Every structure is written in structure tokens, then in C-alpha cells.
Amino acid sequence: MTLYVDTSGDALFKRGVRQYTNVAPLRENLAAGILLLTGWQPGVPLLDPMCGSDLYGDELKAAHLNLENAGLRGAVTLNQANVLEISAPADHGVLVANLPYGERMGDLEELQELYPKLGDVLKKKFGGWNAYLFTSDLRMPKFIRLSVSRRTLLFNGAIECRLFEYKMVAGSNRT
């Protein structure tokens, strides 16, 4: 007979503020590490235009519940929008996105169409911002058609990924 004792309780994601999760959530420690790598500071606008990534609002409802459970209901603004139709909410800031990369979400052909369009949105609407795009799809920089400022190797579980940094220049369609 073997006896096991659970010394750690529920999974870590269930112990914090995120009790409701979406299809492909980013682990909290990885998300925190990515945020540290961006150099973001409180008071600087922070935008994750792909947080939740759902068409029907279910993930948005879950995020609202998580914020309410954490006592942060009024501290964070959540909106549902098409990532290709968003605009920068300020003249400078940090944009961070965990892009779909064909592992658990996103068809590779769809991604080949998405990446150039996303690059156009960043060029036209996010001048003055630093954009950080996280993906395992190493073709993404070619398709997004922006100049990479920095590449950082990271792992999402066993999946080798990169965090690509893009410094968007205000008043220009170039980086």
C-alpha cells in the first residue's frame, strides 16, 4: 500500500486571484517574468490587447469575476474589442501580447494573415509605445514586418518561445 499526502493544496492558479481561466492561459509566473522583462513601471499605461482572446465574451466575464474576487474591480479596465481595430489609449506605454502560435490556439494559415495586419496596427496606431509579443512561432517577426529591437528566449512549459520587443516610433510608419 502507498499513502500520498497532499502538502500543497490546490493548483497555484486556483490559490490566487485567477480562479476562472480561459483555454490557453499563460502561467502567472511566466506572465510576471515577461512584465519584468519589459521594464514596465506603475503609472505607465499597460495594454494587453489579446488577454482572454475570445469572440463571445466568456473570458471577459471570467476576468471580471477574478477581479471582483481579488477586490480589484475598479482598478483595471477590461474591454472586448477586435485586436485589429484597437487604438493606443495614450501617447506612450507598454503593449504586451501572448500571441496565438498554432500550439493550442490558432491555425497556421490564419496566423500568417493575422501577423501582417497586427504589424500594420502597431505601426499606425502605437507610435511612442514599446510592444512585446510573446510566441513560439519564430516566423512571426518575418510576417509582422517590424524591426525587432530585442529577442529573449523563454519557455512556456516545454514549448520554446521568444519575447520580441518592438520600439514603435511616433509619427512614422517605421520602427
Short mmCIF file of N, CA and C in Angstrom, two decimals:
data_model
loop_
_atom_site.label_atom_id
_atom_site.label_comp_id
_atom_site.label_asym_id
_atom_site.label_seq_id
_atom_site.Cartn_x
_atom_site.Cartn_y
_atom_site.Cartn_z
N MET A 1 0.84 -1.16 0.00
CA MET A 1 0.00 0.00 0.00
C MET A 1 0.90 1.24 0.00
N THR A 2 0.48 2.24 -0.80
CA THR A 2 1.19 3.51 -0.86
C THR A 2 0.26 4.60 -0.37
N LEU A 3 0.76 5.45 0.48
CA LEU A 3 -0.03 6.55 1.01
C LEU A 3 0.60 7.85 0.55
N TYR A 4 -0.20 8.72 -0.06
CA TYR A 4 0.27 10.03 -0.51
C TYR A 4 -0.39 11.11 0.34
N VAL A 5 0.39 12.11 0.69
CA VAL A 5 -0.13 13.23 1.45
C VAL A 5 0.00 14.48 0.59
N ASP A 6 -1.11 15.17 0.39
CA ASP A 6 -1.11 16.42 -0.38
C ASP A 6 -0.63 17.54 0.54
N THR A 7 0.59 18.00 0.29
CA THR A 7 1.16 19.05 1.14
C THR A 7 1.04 20.44 0.55
N SER A 8 0.51 20.52 -0.68
CA SER A 8 0.49 21.84 -1.31
C SER A 8 -0.91 22.36 -1.64
N GLY A 9 -1.93 21.56 -1.51
CA GLY A 9 -3.29 22.05 -1.76
C GLY A 9 -3.62 22.18 -3.23
N ASP A 10 -4.53 23.08 -3.53
CA ASP A 10 -4.97 23.29 -4.91
C ASP A 10 -3.82 23.75 -5.79
N ALA A 11 -4.03 23.63 -7.10
CA ALA A 11 -3.07 24.15 -8.06
C ALA A 11 -2.84 25.64 -7.79
N LEU A 12 -1.63 26.12 -8.10
CA LEU A 12 -1.28 27.51 -7.79
C LEU A 12 -2.25 28.51 -8.39
N PHE A 13 -2.70 28.25 -9.64
CA PHE A 13 -3.59 29.24 -10.26
C PHE A 13 -4.91 29.35 -9.54
N LYS A 14 -5.30 28.33 -8.78
CA LYS A 14 -6.56 28.38 -8.04
C LYS A 14 -6.40 29.05 -6.68
N ARG A 15 -5.17 29.28 -6.25
CA ARG A 15 -4.93 29.89 -4.95
C ARG A 15 -4.89 31.41 -5.02
N GLY A 16 -4.62 31.93 -6.18
CA GLY A 16 -4.51 33.38 -6.33
C GLY A 16 -5.83 34.00 -6.71
N VAL A 17 -5.74 35.06 -7.49
CA VAL A 17 -6.94 35.80 -7.88
C VAL A 17 -7.60 35.21 -9.12
N ARG A 18 -6.87 34.38 -9.87
CA ARG A 18 -7.41 33.84 -11.12
C ARG A 18 -8.05 32.48 -10.87
N GLN A 19 -9.31 32.49 -10.47
CA GLN A 19 -9.99 31.24 -10.21
C GLN A 19 -10.71 30.72 -11.45
N TYR A 20 -10.94 31.59 -12.40
CA TYR A 20 -11.59 31.22 -13.65
C TYR A 20 -10.56 31.45 -14.76
N THR A 21 -10.31 30.43 -15.59
CA THR A 21 -9.28 30.55 -16.62
C THR A 21 -9.85 30.31 -18.00
N ASN A 22 -9.08 30.72 -19.02
CA ASN A 22 -9.50 30.52 -20.39
C ASN A 22 -8.82 29.30 -20.98
N VAL A 23 -8.95 29.12 -22.29
CA VAL A 23 -8.48 27.92 -22.97
C VAL A 23 -6.96 27.76 -22.87
N ALA A 24 -6.21 28.80 -23.09
CA ALA A 24 -4.74 28.71 -23.09
C ALA A 24 -4.14 29.80 -22.21
N PRO A 25 -4.38 29.71 -20.89
CA PRO A 25 -3.88 30.78 -20.03
C PRO A 25 -2.36 30.73 -19.90
N LEU A 26 -1.77 31.89 -19.77
CA LEU A 26 -0.33 31.99 -19.53
C LEU A 26 -0.11 31.82 -18.03
N ARG A 27 0.84 31.01 -17.65
CA ARG A 27 1.11 30.82 -16.22
C ARG A 27 1.47 32.16 -15.58
N GLU A 28 1.01 32.34 -14.35
CA GLU A 28 1.21 33.61 -13.66
C GLU A 28 2.69 33.96 -13.49
N ASN A 29 3.53 32.96 -13.21
CA ASN A 29 4.96 33.25 -13.02
C ASN A 29 5.60 33.67 -14.34
N LEU A 30 5.17 33.08 -15.46
CA LEU A 30 5.70 33.47 -16.77
C LEU A 30 5.21 34.88 -17.13
N ALA A 31 3.94 35.16 -16.88
CA ALA A 31 3.40 36.49 -17.17
C ALA A 31 4.13 37.55 -16.34
N ALA A 32 4.38 37.26 -15.07
CA ALA A 32 5.10 38.21 -14.21
C ALA A 32 6.53 38.41 -14.70
N GLY A 33 7.17 37.33 -15.13
CA GLY A 33 8.53 37.44 -15.66
C GLY A 33 8.59 38.26 -16.93
N ILE A 34 7.61 38.06 -17.80
CA ILE A 34 7.54 38.85 -19.04
C ILE A 34 7.37 40.32 -18.71
N LEU A 35 6.49 40.62 -17.76
CA LEU A 35 6.27 42.01 -17.37
C LEU A 35 7.56 42.63 -16.83
N LEU A 36 8.32 41.88 -16.05
CA LEU A 36 9.61 42.38 -15.55
C LEU A 36 10.58 42.64 -16.71
N LEU A 37 10.59 41.75 -17.71
CA LEU A 37 11.49 41.94 -18.86
C LEU A 37 11.15 43.18 -19.67
N THR A 38 9.90 43.62 -19.63
CA THR A 38 9.51 44.81 -20.38
C THR A 38 10.01 46.09 -19.71
N GLY A 39 10.32 46.02 -18.43
CA GLY A 39 10.73 47.22 -17.70
C GLY A 39 9.56 48.13 -17.34
N TRP A 40 8.33 47.63 -17.48
CA TRP A 40 7.14 48.43 -17.17
C TRP A 40 7.19 48.92 -15.73
N GLN A 41 6.75 50.16 -15.54
CA GLN A 41 6.68 50.77 -14.21
C GLN A 41 5.25 51.22 -13.94
N PRO A 42 4.79 51.13 -12.68
CA PRO A 42 3.46 51.63 -12.35
C PRO A 42 3.32 53.08 -12.78
N GLY A 43 2.16 53.43 -13.28
CA GLY A 43 1.91 54.78 -13.78
C GLY A 43 2.06 54.87 -15.29
N VAL A 44 2.77 53.92 -15.89
CA VAL A 44 2.91 53.87 -17.35
C VAL A 44 1.76 53.02 -17.89
N PRO A 45 1.04 53.50 -18.91
CA PRO A 45 -0.06 52.70 -19.46
C PRO A 45 0.43 51.32 -19.90
N LEU A 46 -0.35 50.30 -19.55
CA LEU A 46 -0.06 48.91 -19.89
C LEU A 46 -1.27 48.35 -20.61
N LEU A 47 -1.05 47.74 -21.77
CA LEU A 47 -2.15 47.20 -22.57
C LEU A 47 -1.82 45.79 -23.01
N ASP A 48 -2.74 44.86 -22.76
CA ASP A 48 -2.66 43.51 -23.29
C ASP A 48 -3.88 43.33 -24.18
N PRO A 49 -3.73 43.56 -25.49
CA PRO A 49 -4.89 43.53 -26.37
C PRO A 49 -5.40 42.14 -26.69
N MET A 50 -4.70 41.11 -26.25
CA MET A 50 -5.14 39.76 -26.55
C MET A 50 -5.39 38.94 -25.29
N CYS A 51 -5.54 39.61 -24.18
CA CYS A 51 -5.83 38.92 -22.93
C CYS A 51 -7.23 38.34 -23.00
N GLY A 52 -7.34 37.04 -22.90
CA GLY A 52 -8.65 36.40 -22.99
C GLY A 52 -8.94 35.86 -24.36
N SER A 53 -8.71 36.64 -25.39
CA SER A 53 -8.85 36.22 -26.78
C SER A 53 -10.08 35.36 -27.04
N ASP A 54 -11.25 35.91 -26.80
CA ASP A 54 -12.45 35.15 -27.15
C ASP A 54 -13.46 36.05 -27.84
N LEU A 55 -14.25 35.44 -28.69
CA LEU A 55 -15.20 36.19 -29.51
C LEU A 55 -16.53 36.45 -28.81
N TYR A 56 -16.86 35.67 -27.80
CA TYR A 56 -18.21 35.70 -27.26
C TYR A 56 -18.34 36.34 -25.88
N GLY A 57 -17.23 36.76 -25.29
CA GLY A 57 -17.29 37.45 -24.01
C GLY A 57 -17.19 36.57 -22.78
N ASP A 58 -17.07 35.25 -22.96
CA ASP A 58 -16.98 34.36 -21.80
C ASP A 58 -15.72 34.63 -20.98
N GLU A 59 -14.60 34.85 -21.66
CA GLU A 59 -13.35 35.11 -20.95
C GLU A 59 -13.40 36.46 -20.25
N LEU A 60 -14.09 37.42 -20.86
CA LEU A 60 -14.24 38.74 -20.24
C LEU A 60 -15.04 38.62 -18.95
N LYS A 61 -16.10 37.82 -18.98
CA LYS A 61 -16.89 37.60 -17.76
C LYS A 61 -16.04 36.95 -16.68
N ALA A 62 -15.22 35.96 -17.07
CA ALA A 62 -14.35 35.28 -16.10
C ALA A 62 -13.34 36.26 -15.51
N ALA A 63 -12.79 37.13 -16.35
CA ALA A 63 -11.82 38.12 -15.87
C ALA A 63 -12.47 39.09 -14.89
N HIS A 64 -13.70 39.51 -15.17
CA HIS A 64 -14.42 40.40 -14.25
C HIS A 64 -14.63 39.70 -12.90
N LEU A 65 -14.99 38.41 -12.93
CA LEU A 65 -15.17 37.66 -11.68
C LEU A 65 -13.85 37.56 -10.91
N ASN A 66 -12.76 37.30 -11.62
CA ASN A 66 -11.45 37.23 -10.96
C ASN A 66 -11.08 38.56 -10.31
N LEU A 67 -11.33 39.66 -11.02
CA LEU A 67 -11.04 40.98 -10.44
C LEU A 67 -11.89 41.25 -9.22
N GLU A 68 -13.15 40.87 -9.30
CA GLU A 68 -14.05 41.07 -8.16
C GLU A 68 -13.59 40.25 -6.96
N ASN A 69 -13.22 38.99 -7.21
CA ASN A 69 -12.73 38.12 -6.12
C ASN A 69 -11.46 38.68 -5.48
N ALA A 70 -10.66 39.39 -6.26
CA ALA A 70 -9.40 39.95 -5.76
C ALA A 70 -9.59 41.33 -5.14
N GLY A 71 -10.81 41.87 -5.21
CA GLY A 71 -11.05 43.21 -4.68
C GLY A 71 -10.47 44.31 -5.56
N LEU A 72 -10.32 44.02 -6.85
CA LEU A 72 -9.71 44.98 -7.79
C LEU A 72 -10.67 45.44 -8.87
N ARG A 73 -11.94 45.37 -8.60
CA ARG A 73 -12.95 45.65 -9.63
C ARG A 73 -12.76 46.99 -10.32
N GLY A 74 -12.46 48.05 -9.60
CA GLY A 74 -12.32 49.37 -10.21
C GLY A 74 -10.90 49.72 -10.64
N ALA A 75 -9.94 48.84 -10.36
CA ALA A 75 -8.53 49.16 -10.62
C ALA A 75 -8.08 48.83 -12.04
N VAL A 76 -8.83 47.99 -12.73
CA VAL A 76 -8.45 47.53 -14.07
C VAL A 76 -9.62 47.73 -15.02
N THR A 77 -9.33 48.22 -16.21
CA THR A 77 -10.36 48.39 -17.23
C THR A 77 -10.28 47.23 -18.21
N LEU A 78 -11.39 46.56 -18.42
CA LEU A 78 -11.47 45.46 -19.38
C LEU A 78 -12.46 45.82 -20.47
N ASN A 79 -12.07 45.57 -21.71
CA ASN A 79 -12.95 45.82 -22.85
C ASN A 79 -12.86 44.66 -23.82
N GLN A 80 -13.94 44.43 -24.54
CA GLN A 80 -13.92 43.44 -25.61
C GLN A 80 -13.78 44.19 -26.92
N ALA A 81 -12.76 43.82 -27.72
CA ALA A 81 -12.51 44.51 -28.98
C ALA A 81 -11.75 43.59 -29.92
N ASN A 82 -11.85 43.87 -31.19
CA ASN A 82 -11.05 43.19 -32.20
C ASN A 82 -9.65 43.78 -32.14
N VAL A 83 -8.63 42.94 -31.98
CA VAL A 83 -7.26 43.42 -31.84
C VAL A 83 -6.82 44.25 -33.04
N LEU A 84 -7.43 44.03 -34.20
CA LEU A 84 -7.06 44.78 -35.40
C LEU A 84 -7.77 46.12 -35.50
N GLU A 85 -8.64 46.43 -34.53
CA GLU A 85 -9.38 47.69 -34.55
C GLU A 85 -9.08 48.56 -33.33
N ILE A 86 -8.08 48.18 -32.54
CA ILE A 86 -7.77 48.95 -31.33
C ILE A 86 -6.89 50.15 -31.65
N SER A 87 -6.89 51.11 -30.75
CA SER A 87 -6.01 52.28 -30.83
C SER A 87 -5.30 52.43 -29.49
N ALA A 88 -4.17 53.09 -29.52
CA ALA A 88 -3.43 53.34 -28.28
C ALA A 88 -4.24 54.24 -27.37
N PRO A 89 -4.39 53.89 -26.09
CA PRO A 89 -5.15 54.73 -25.17
C PRO A 89 -4.36 55.92 -24.64
N ALA A 90 -3.07 56.00 -24.98
CA ALA A 90 -2.22 57.11 -24.54
C ALA A 90 -1.11 57.29 -25.57
N ASP A 91 -0.32 58.36 -25.43
CA ASP A 91 0.73 58.63 -26.42
C ASP A 91 1.98 57.78 -26.22
N HIS A 92 2.08 57.08 -25.10
CA HIS A 92 3.19 56.17 -24.85
C HIS A 92 2.71 55.08 -23.91
N GLY A 93 3.44 53.99 -23.84
CA GLY A 93 3.08 52.91 -22.95
C GLY A 93 3.75 51.62 -23.35
N VAL A 94 3.30 50.55 -22.71
CA VAL A 94 3.83 49.21 -22.96
C VAL A 94 2.68 48.32 -23.38
N LEU A 95 2.83 47.69 -24.53
CA LEU A 95 1.86 46.72 -25.03
C LEU A 95 2.51 45.35 -24.92
N VAL A 96 1.80 44.40 -24.32
CA VAL A 96 2.29 43.03 -24.17
C VAL A 96 1.21 42.10 -24.67
N ALA A 97 1.58 41.15 -25.53
CA ALA A 97 0.59 40.21 -26.05
C ALA A 97 1.17 38.81 -26.14
N ASN A 98 0.40 37.85 -25.67
CA ASN A 98 0.70 36.43 -25.83
C ASN A 98 -0.05 36.01 -27.09
N LEU A 99 0.65 36.03 -28.22
CA LEU A 99 0.01 35.74 -29.50
C LEU A 99 -0.34 34.27 -29.61
N PRO A 100 -1.43 33.96 -30.32
CA PRO A 100 -1.67 32.55 -30.64
C PRO A 100 -0.54 32.08 -31.55
N TYR A 101 -0.05 30.86 -31.32
CA TYR A 101 1.06 30.40 -32.15
C TYR A 101 0.89 28.99 -32.66
N GLY A 102 -0.35 28.57 -32.84
CA GLY A 102 -0.61 27.31 -33.50
C GLY A 102 -0.39 26.07 -32.65
N GLU A 103 -0.07 26.23 -31.37
CA GLU A 103 0.11 25.07 -30.50
C GLU A 103 -1.24 24.61 -29.95
N ARG A 104 -1.92 25.49 -29.22
CA ARG A 104 -3.23 25.16 -28.66
C ARG A 104 -4.33 26.00 -29.28
N MET A 105 -3.96 27.12 -29.85
CA MET A 105 -4.95 28.03 -30.46
C MET A 105 -4.37 28.59 -31.75
N GLY A 106 -5.18 28.77 -32.74
CA GLY A 106 -4.77 29.44 -33.97
C GLY A 106 -4.25 28.50 -35.03
N ASP A 107 -4.86 28.54 -36.19
CA ASP A 107 -4.43 27.79 -37.36
C ASP A 107 -3.26 28.54 -37.99
N LEU A 108 -2.24 27.83 -38.47
CA LEU A 108 -1.04 28.48 -39.01
C LEU A 108 -1.36 29.42 -40.17
N GLU A 109 -2.30 29.05 -41.04
CA GLU A 109 -2.67 29.93 -42.15
C GLU A 109 -3.35 31.20 -41.64
N GLU A 110 -4.19 31.07 -40.62
CA GLU A 110 -4.84 32.24 -40.03
C GLU A 110 -3.79 33.18 -39.42
N LEU A 111 -2.77 32.58 -38.81
CA LEU A 111 -1.73 33.39 -38.18
C LEU A 111 -0.91 34.14 -39.22
N GLN A 112 -0.67 33.52 -40.38
CA GLN A 112 0.06 34.19 -41.46
C GLN A 112 -0.72 35.41 -41.96
N GLU A 113 -2.03 35.39 -41.81
CA GLU A 113 -2.85 36.55 -42.17
C GLU A 113 -2.90 37.57 -41.03
N LEU A 114 -2.94 37.09 -39.80
CA LEU A 114 -3.04 37.97 -38.63
C LEU A 114 -1.78 38.81 -38.42
N TYR A 115 -0.62 38.19 -38.49
CA TYR A 115 0.62 38.88 -38.14
C TYR A 115 0.87 40.16 -38.94
N PRO A 116 0.77 40.16 -40.28
CA PRO A 116 1.00 41.43 -41.01
C PRO A 116 -0.02 42.51 -40.64
N LYS A 117 -1.26 42.11 -40.41
CA LYS A 117 -2.30 43.08 -40.04
C LYS A 117 -2.00 43.67 -38.66
N LEU A 118 -1.55 42.83 -37.74
CA LEU A 118 -1.19 43.31 -36.41
C LEU A 118 0.00 44.27 -36.50
N GLY A 119 0.97 43.94 -37.34
CA GLY A 119 2.11 44.85 -37.55
C GLY A 119 1.65 46.20 -38.06
N ASP A 120 0.69 46.22 -38.98
CA ASP A 120 0.15 47.48 -39.50
C ASP A 120 -0.52 48.30 -38.40
N VAL A 121 -1.29 47.63 -37.54
CA VAL A 121 -1.96 48.33 -36.42
C VAL A 121 -0.91 48.95 -35.50
N LEU A 122 0.12 48.21 -35.18
CA LEU A 122 1.16 48.74 -34.29
C LEU A 122 1.86 49.93 -34.92
N LYS A 123 2.18 49.85 -36.22
CA LYS A 123 2.86 50.95 -36.91
C LYS A 123 2.00 52.20 -36.95
N LYS A 124 0.72 52.04 -37.27
CA LYS A 124 -0.16 53.18 -37.50
C LYS A 124 -0.73 53.78 -36.22
N LYS A 125 -0.94 52.95 -35.18
CA LYS A 125 -1.68 53.43 -34.02
C LYS A 125 -0.92 53.41 -32.70
N PHE A 126 0.31 52.90 -32.69
CA PHE A 126 1.03 52.76 -31.42
C PHE A 126 2.41 53.40 -31.44
N GLY A 127 2.56 54.49 -32.19
CA GLY A 127 3.81 55.24 -32.16
C GLY A 127 4.08 55.73 -30.75
N GLY A 128 5.32 55.63 -30.29
CA GLY A 128 5.66 56.04 -28.93
C GLY A 128 5.55 54.91 -27.91
N TRP A 129 5.06 53.77 -28.32
CA TRP A 129 4.88 52.63 -27.43
C TRP A 129 6.01 51.62 -27.63
N ASN A 130 6.23 50.80 -26.63
CA ASN A 130 7.08 49.62 -26.76
C ASN A 130 6.15 48.41 -26.77
N ALA A 131 6.27 47.60 -27.81
CA ALA A 131 5.42 46.42 -27.95
C ALA A 131 6.25 45.17 -27.69
N TYR A 132 5.70 44.25 -26.92
CA TYR A 132 6.35 42.98 -26.60
C TYR A 132 5.40 41.87 -27.00
N LEU A 133 5.83 41.06 -27.96
CA LEU A 133 4.99 39.99 -28.48
C LEU A 133 5.63 38.65 -28.14
N PHE A 134 4.86 37.80 -27.47
CA PHE A 134 5.33 36.50 -26.99
C PHE A 134 4.77 35.41 -27.87
N THR A 135 5.65 34.53 -28.40
CA THR A 135 5.19 33.47 -29.29
C THR A 135 6.25 32.38 -29.41
N SER A 136 5.83 31.20 -29.83
CA SER A 136 6.78 30.14 -30.18
C SER A 136 6.97 30.09 -31.69
N ASP A 137 6.18 30.86 -32.40
CA ASP A 137 6.24 30.88 -33.87
C ASP A 137 7.39 31.79 -34.30
N LEU A 138 8.52 31.21 -34.65
CA LEU A 138 9.70 32.00 -35.00
C LEU A 138 9.58 32.66 -36.37
N ARG A 139 8.52 32.36 -37.11
CA ARG A 139 8.26 33.04 -38.38
C ARG A 139 7.57 34.38 -38.16
N MET A 140 7.01 34.59 -36.97
CA MET A 140 6.22 35.79 -36.69
C MET A 140 6.94 37.08 -37.04
N PRO A 141 8.22 37.28 -36.66
CA PRO A 141 8.86 38.56 -36.98
C PRO A 141 8.89 38.84 -38.48
N LYS A 142 9.06 37.81 -39.28
CA LYS A 142 9.08 37.99 -40.74
C LYS A 142 7.70 38.44 -41.23
N PHE A 143 6.66 37.82 -40.72
CA PHE A 143 5.31 38.14 -41.18
C PHE A 143 4.79 39.47 -40.63
N ILE A 144 5.22 39.85 -39.43
CA ILE A 144 4.70 41.08 -38.83
C ILE A 144 5.33 42.33 -39.45
N ARG A 145 6.47 42.15 -40.08
CA ARG A 145 7.14 43.21 -40.86
C ARG A 145 7.50 44.44 -40.00
N LEU A 146 8.08 44.19 -38.84
CA LEU A 146 8.59 45.24 -37.96
C LEU A 146 10.03 44.89 -37.59
N SER A 147 10.81 45.88 -37.25
CA SER A 147 12.20 45.65 -36.83
C SER A 147 12.24 45.25 -35.36
N VAL A 148 12.79 44.08 -35.10
CA VAL A 148 12.90 43.58 -33.73
C VAL A 148 14.03 44.31 -33.02
N SER A 149 13.73 44.87 -31.84
CA SER A 149 14.75 45.54 -31.03
C SER A 149 15.51 44.55 -30.16
N ARG A 150 14.78 43.53 -29.68
CA ARG A 150 15.40 42.54 -28.79
C ARG A 150 14.59 41.26 -28.85
N ARG A 151 15.31 40.12 -28.76
CA ARG A 151 14.69 38.80 -28.68
C ARG A 151 15.13 38.16 -27.36
N THR A 152 14.17 37.61 -26.62
CA THR A 152 14.51 36.94 -25.36
C THR A 152 13.94 35.54 -25.40
N LEU A 153 14.79 34.54 -25.18
CA LEU A 153 14.38 33.14 -25.15
C LEU A 153 13.66 32.86 -23.83
N LEU A 154 12.47 32.28 -23.93
CA LEU A 154 11.69 31.88 -22.76
C LEU A 154 11.03 30.54 -23.06
N PHE A 155 10.54 29.88 -22.03
CA PHE A 155 9.82 28.63 -22.22
C PHE A 155 8.44 28.76 -21.59
N ASN A 156 7.43 28.32 -22.34
CA ASN A 156 6.07 28.22 -21.84
C ASN A 156 5.85 26.73 -21.60
N GLY A 157 6.16 26.27 -20.40
CA GLY A 157 6.20 24.84 -20.14
C GLY A 157 7.36 24.26 -20.95
N ALA A 158 7.06 23.26 -21.78
CA ALA A 158 8.09 22.64 -22.62
C ALA A 158 8.25 23.34 -23.97
N ILE A 159 7.40 24.33 -24.25
CA ILE A 159 7.41 24.99 -25.56
C ILE A 159 8.44 26.13 -25.56
N GLU A 160 9.42 26.04 -26.47
CA GLU A 160 10.41 27.10 -26.61
C GLU A 160 9.76 28.30 -27.28
N CYS A 161 9.90 29.46 -26.68
CA CYS A 161 9.25 30.68 -27.17
C CYS A 161 10.26 31.83 -27.23
N ARG A 162 9.81 32.93 -27.77
CA ARG A 162 10.58 34.17 -27.77
C ARG A 162 9.67 35.32 -27.36
N LEU A 163 10.26 36.28 -26.66
CA LEU A 163 9.60 37.55 -26.39
C LEU A 163 10.30 38.55 -27.31
N PHE A 164 9.56 39.06 -28.29
CA PHE A 164 10.10 40.01 -29.26
C PHE A 164 9.73 41.42 -28.82
N GLU A 165 10.72 42.30 -28.75
CA GLU A 165 10.49 43.70 -28.39
C GLU A 165 10.53 44.55 -29.65
N TYR A 166 9.56 45.46 -29.77
CA TYR A 166 9.49 46.41 -30.88
C TYR A 166 9.33 47.80 -30.30
N LYS A 167 10.23 48.70 -30.65
CA LYS A 167 10.12 50.10 -30.21
C LYS A 167 9.43 50.86 -31.35
N MET A 168 8.20 51.25 -31.11
CA MET A 168 7.41 51.92 -32.13
C MET A 168 7.72 53.41 -32.11
N VAL A 169 8.00 53.97 -33.27
CA VAL A 169 8.39 55.37 -33.40
C VAL A 169 7.15 56.22 -33.68
N ALA A 170 6.92 57.24 -32.87
CA ALA A 170 5.77 58.13 -33.07
C ALA A 170 5.94 58.92 -34.36
N GLY A 171 4.84 59.10 -35.08
CA GLY A 171 4.84 59.92 -36.29
C GLY A 171 5.47 59.25 -37.48
N SER A 172 5.65 57.94 -37.42
CA SER A 172 6.29 57.23 -38.52
C SER A 172 5.63 55.89 -38.70
N ASN A 173 5.71 55.36 -39.89
CA ASN A 173 5.23 54.01 -40.14
C ASN A 173 6.36 53.00 -40.02
N ARG A 174 7.49 53.43 -39.50
CA ARG A 174 8.63 52.54 -39.31
C ARG A 174 8.90 52.37 -37.83
N THR A 175 9.71 51.35 -37.53
CA THR A 175 10.16 51.15 -36.15
C THR A 175 11.62 51.50 -36.05
#
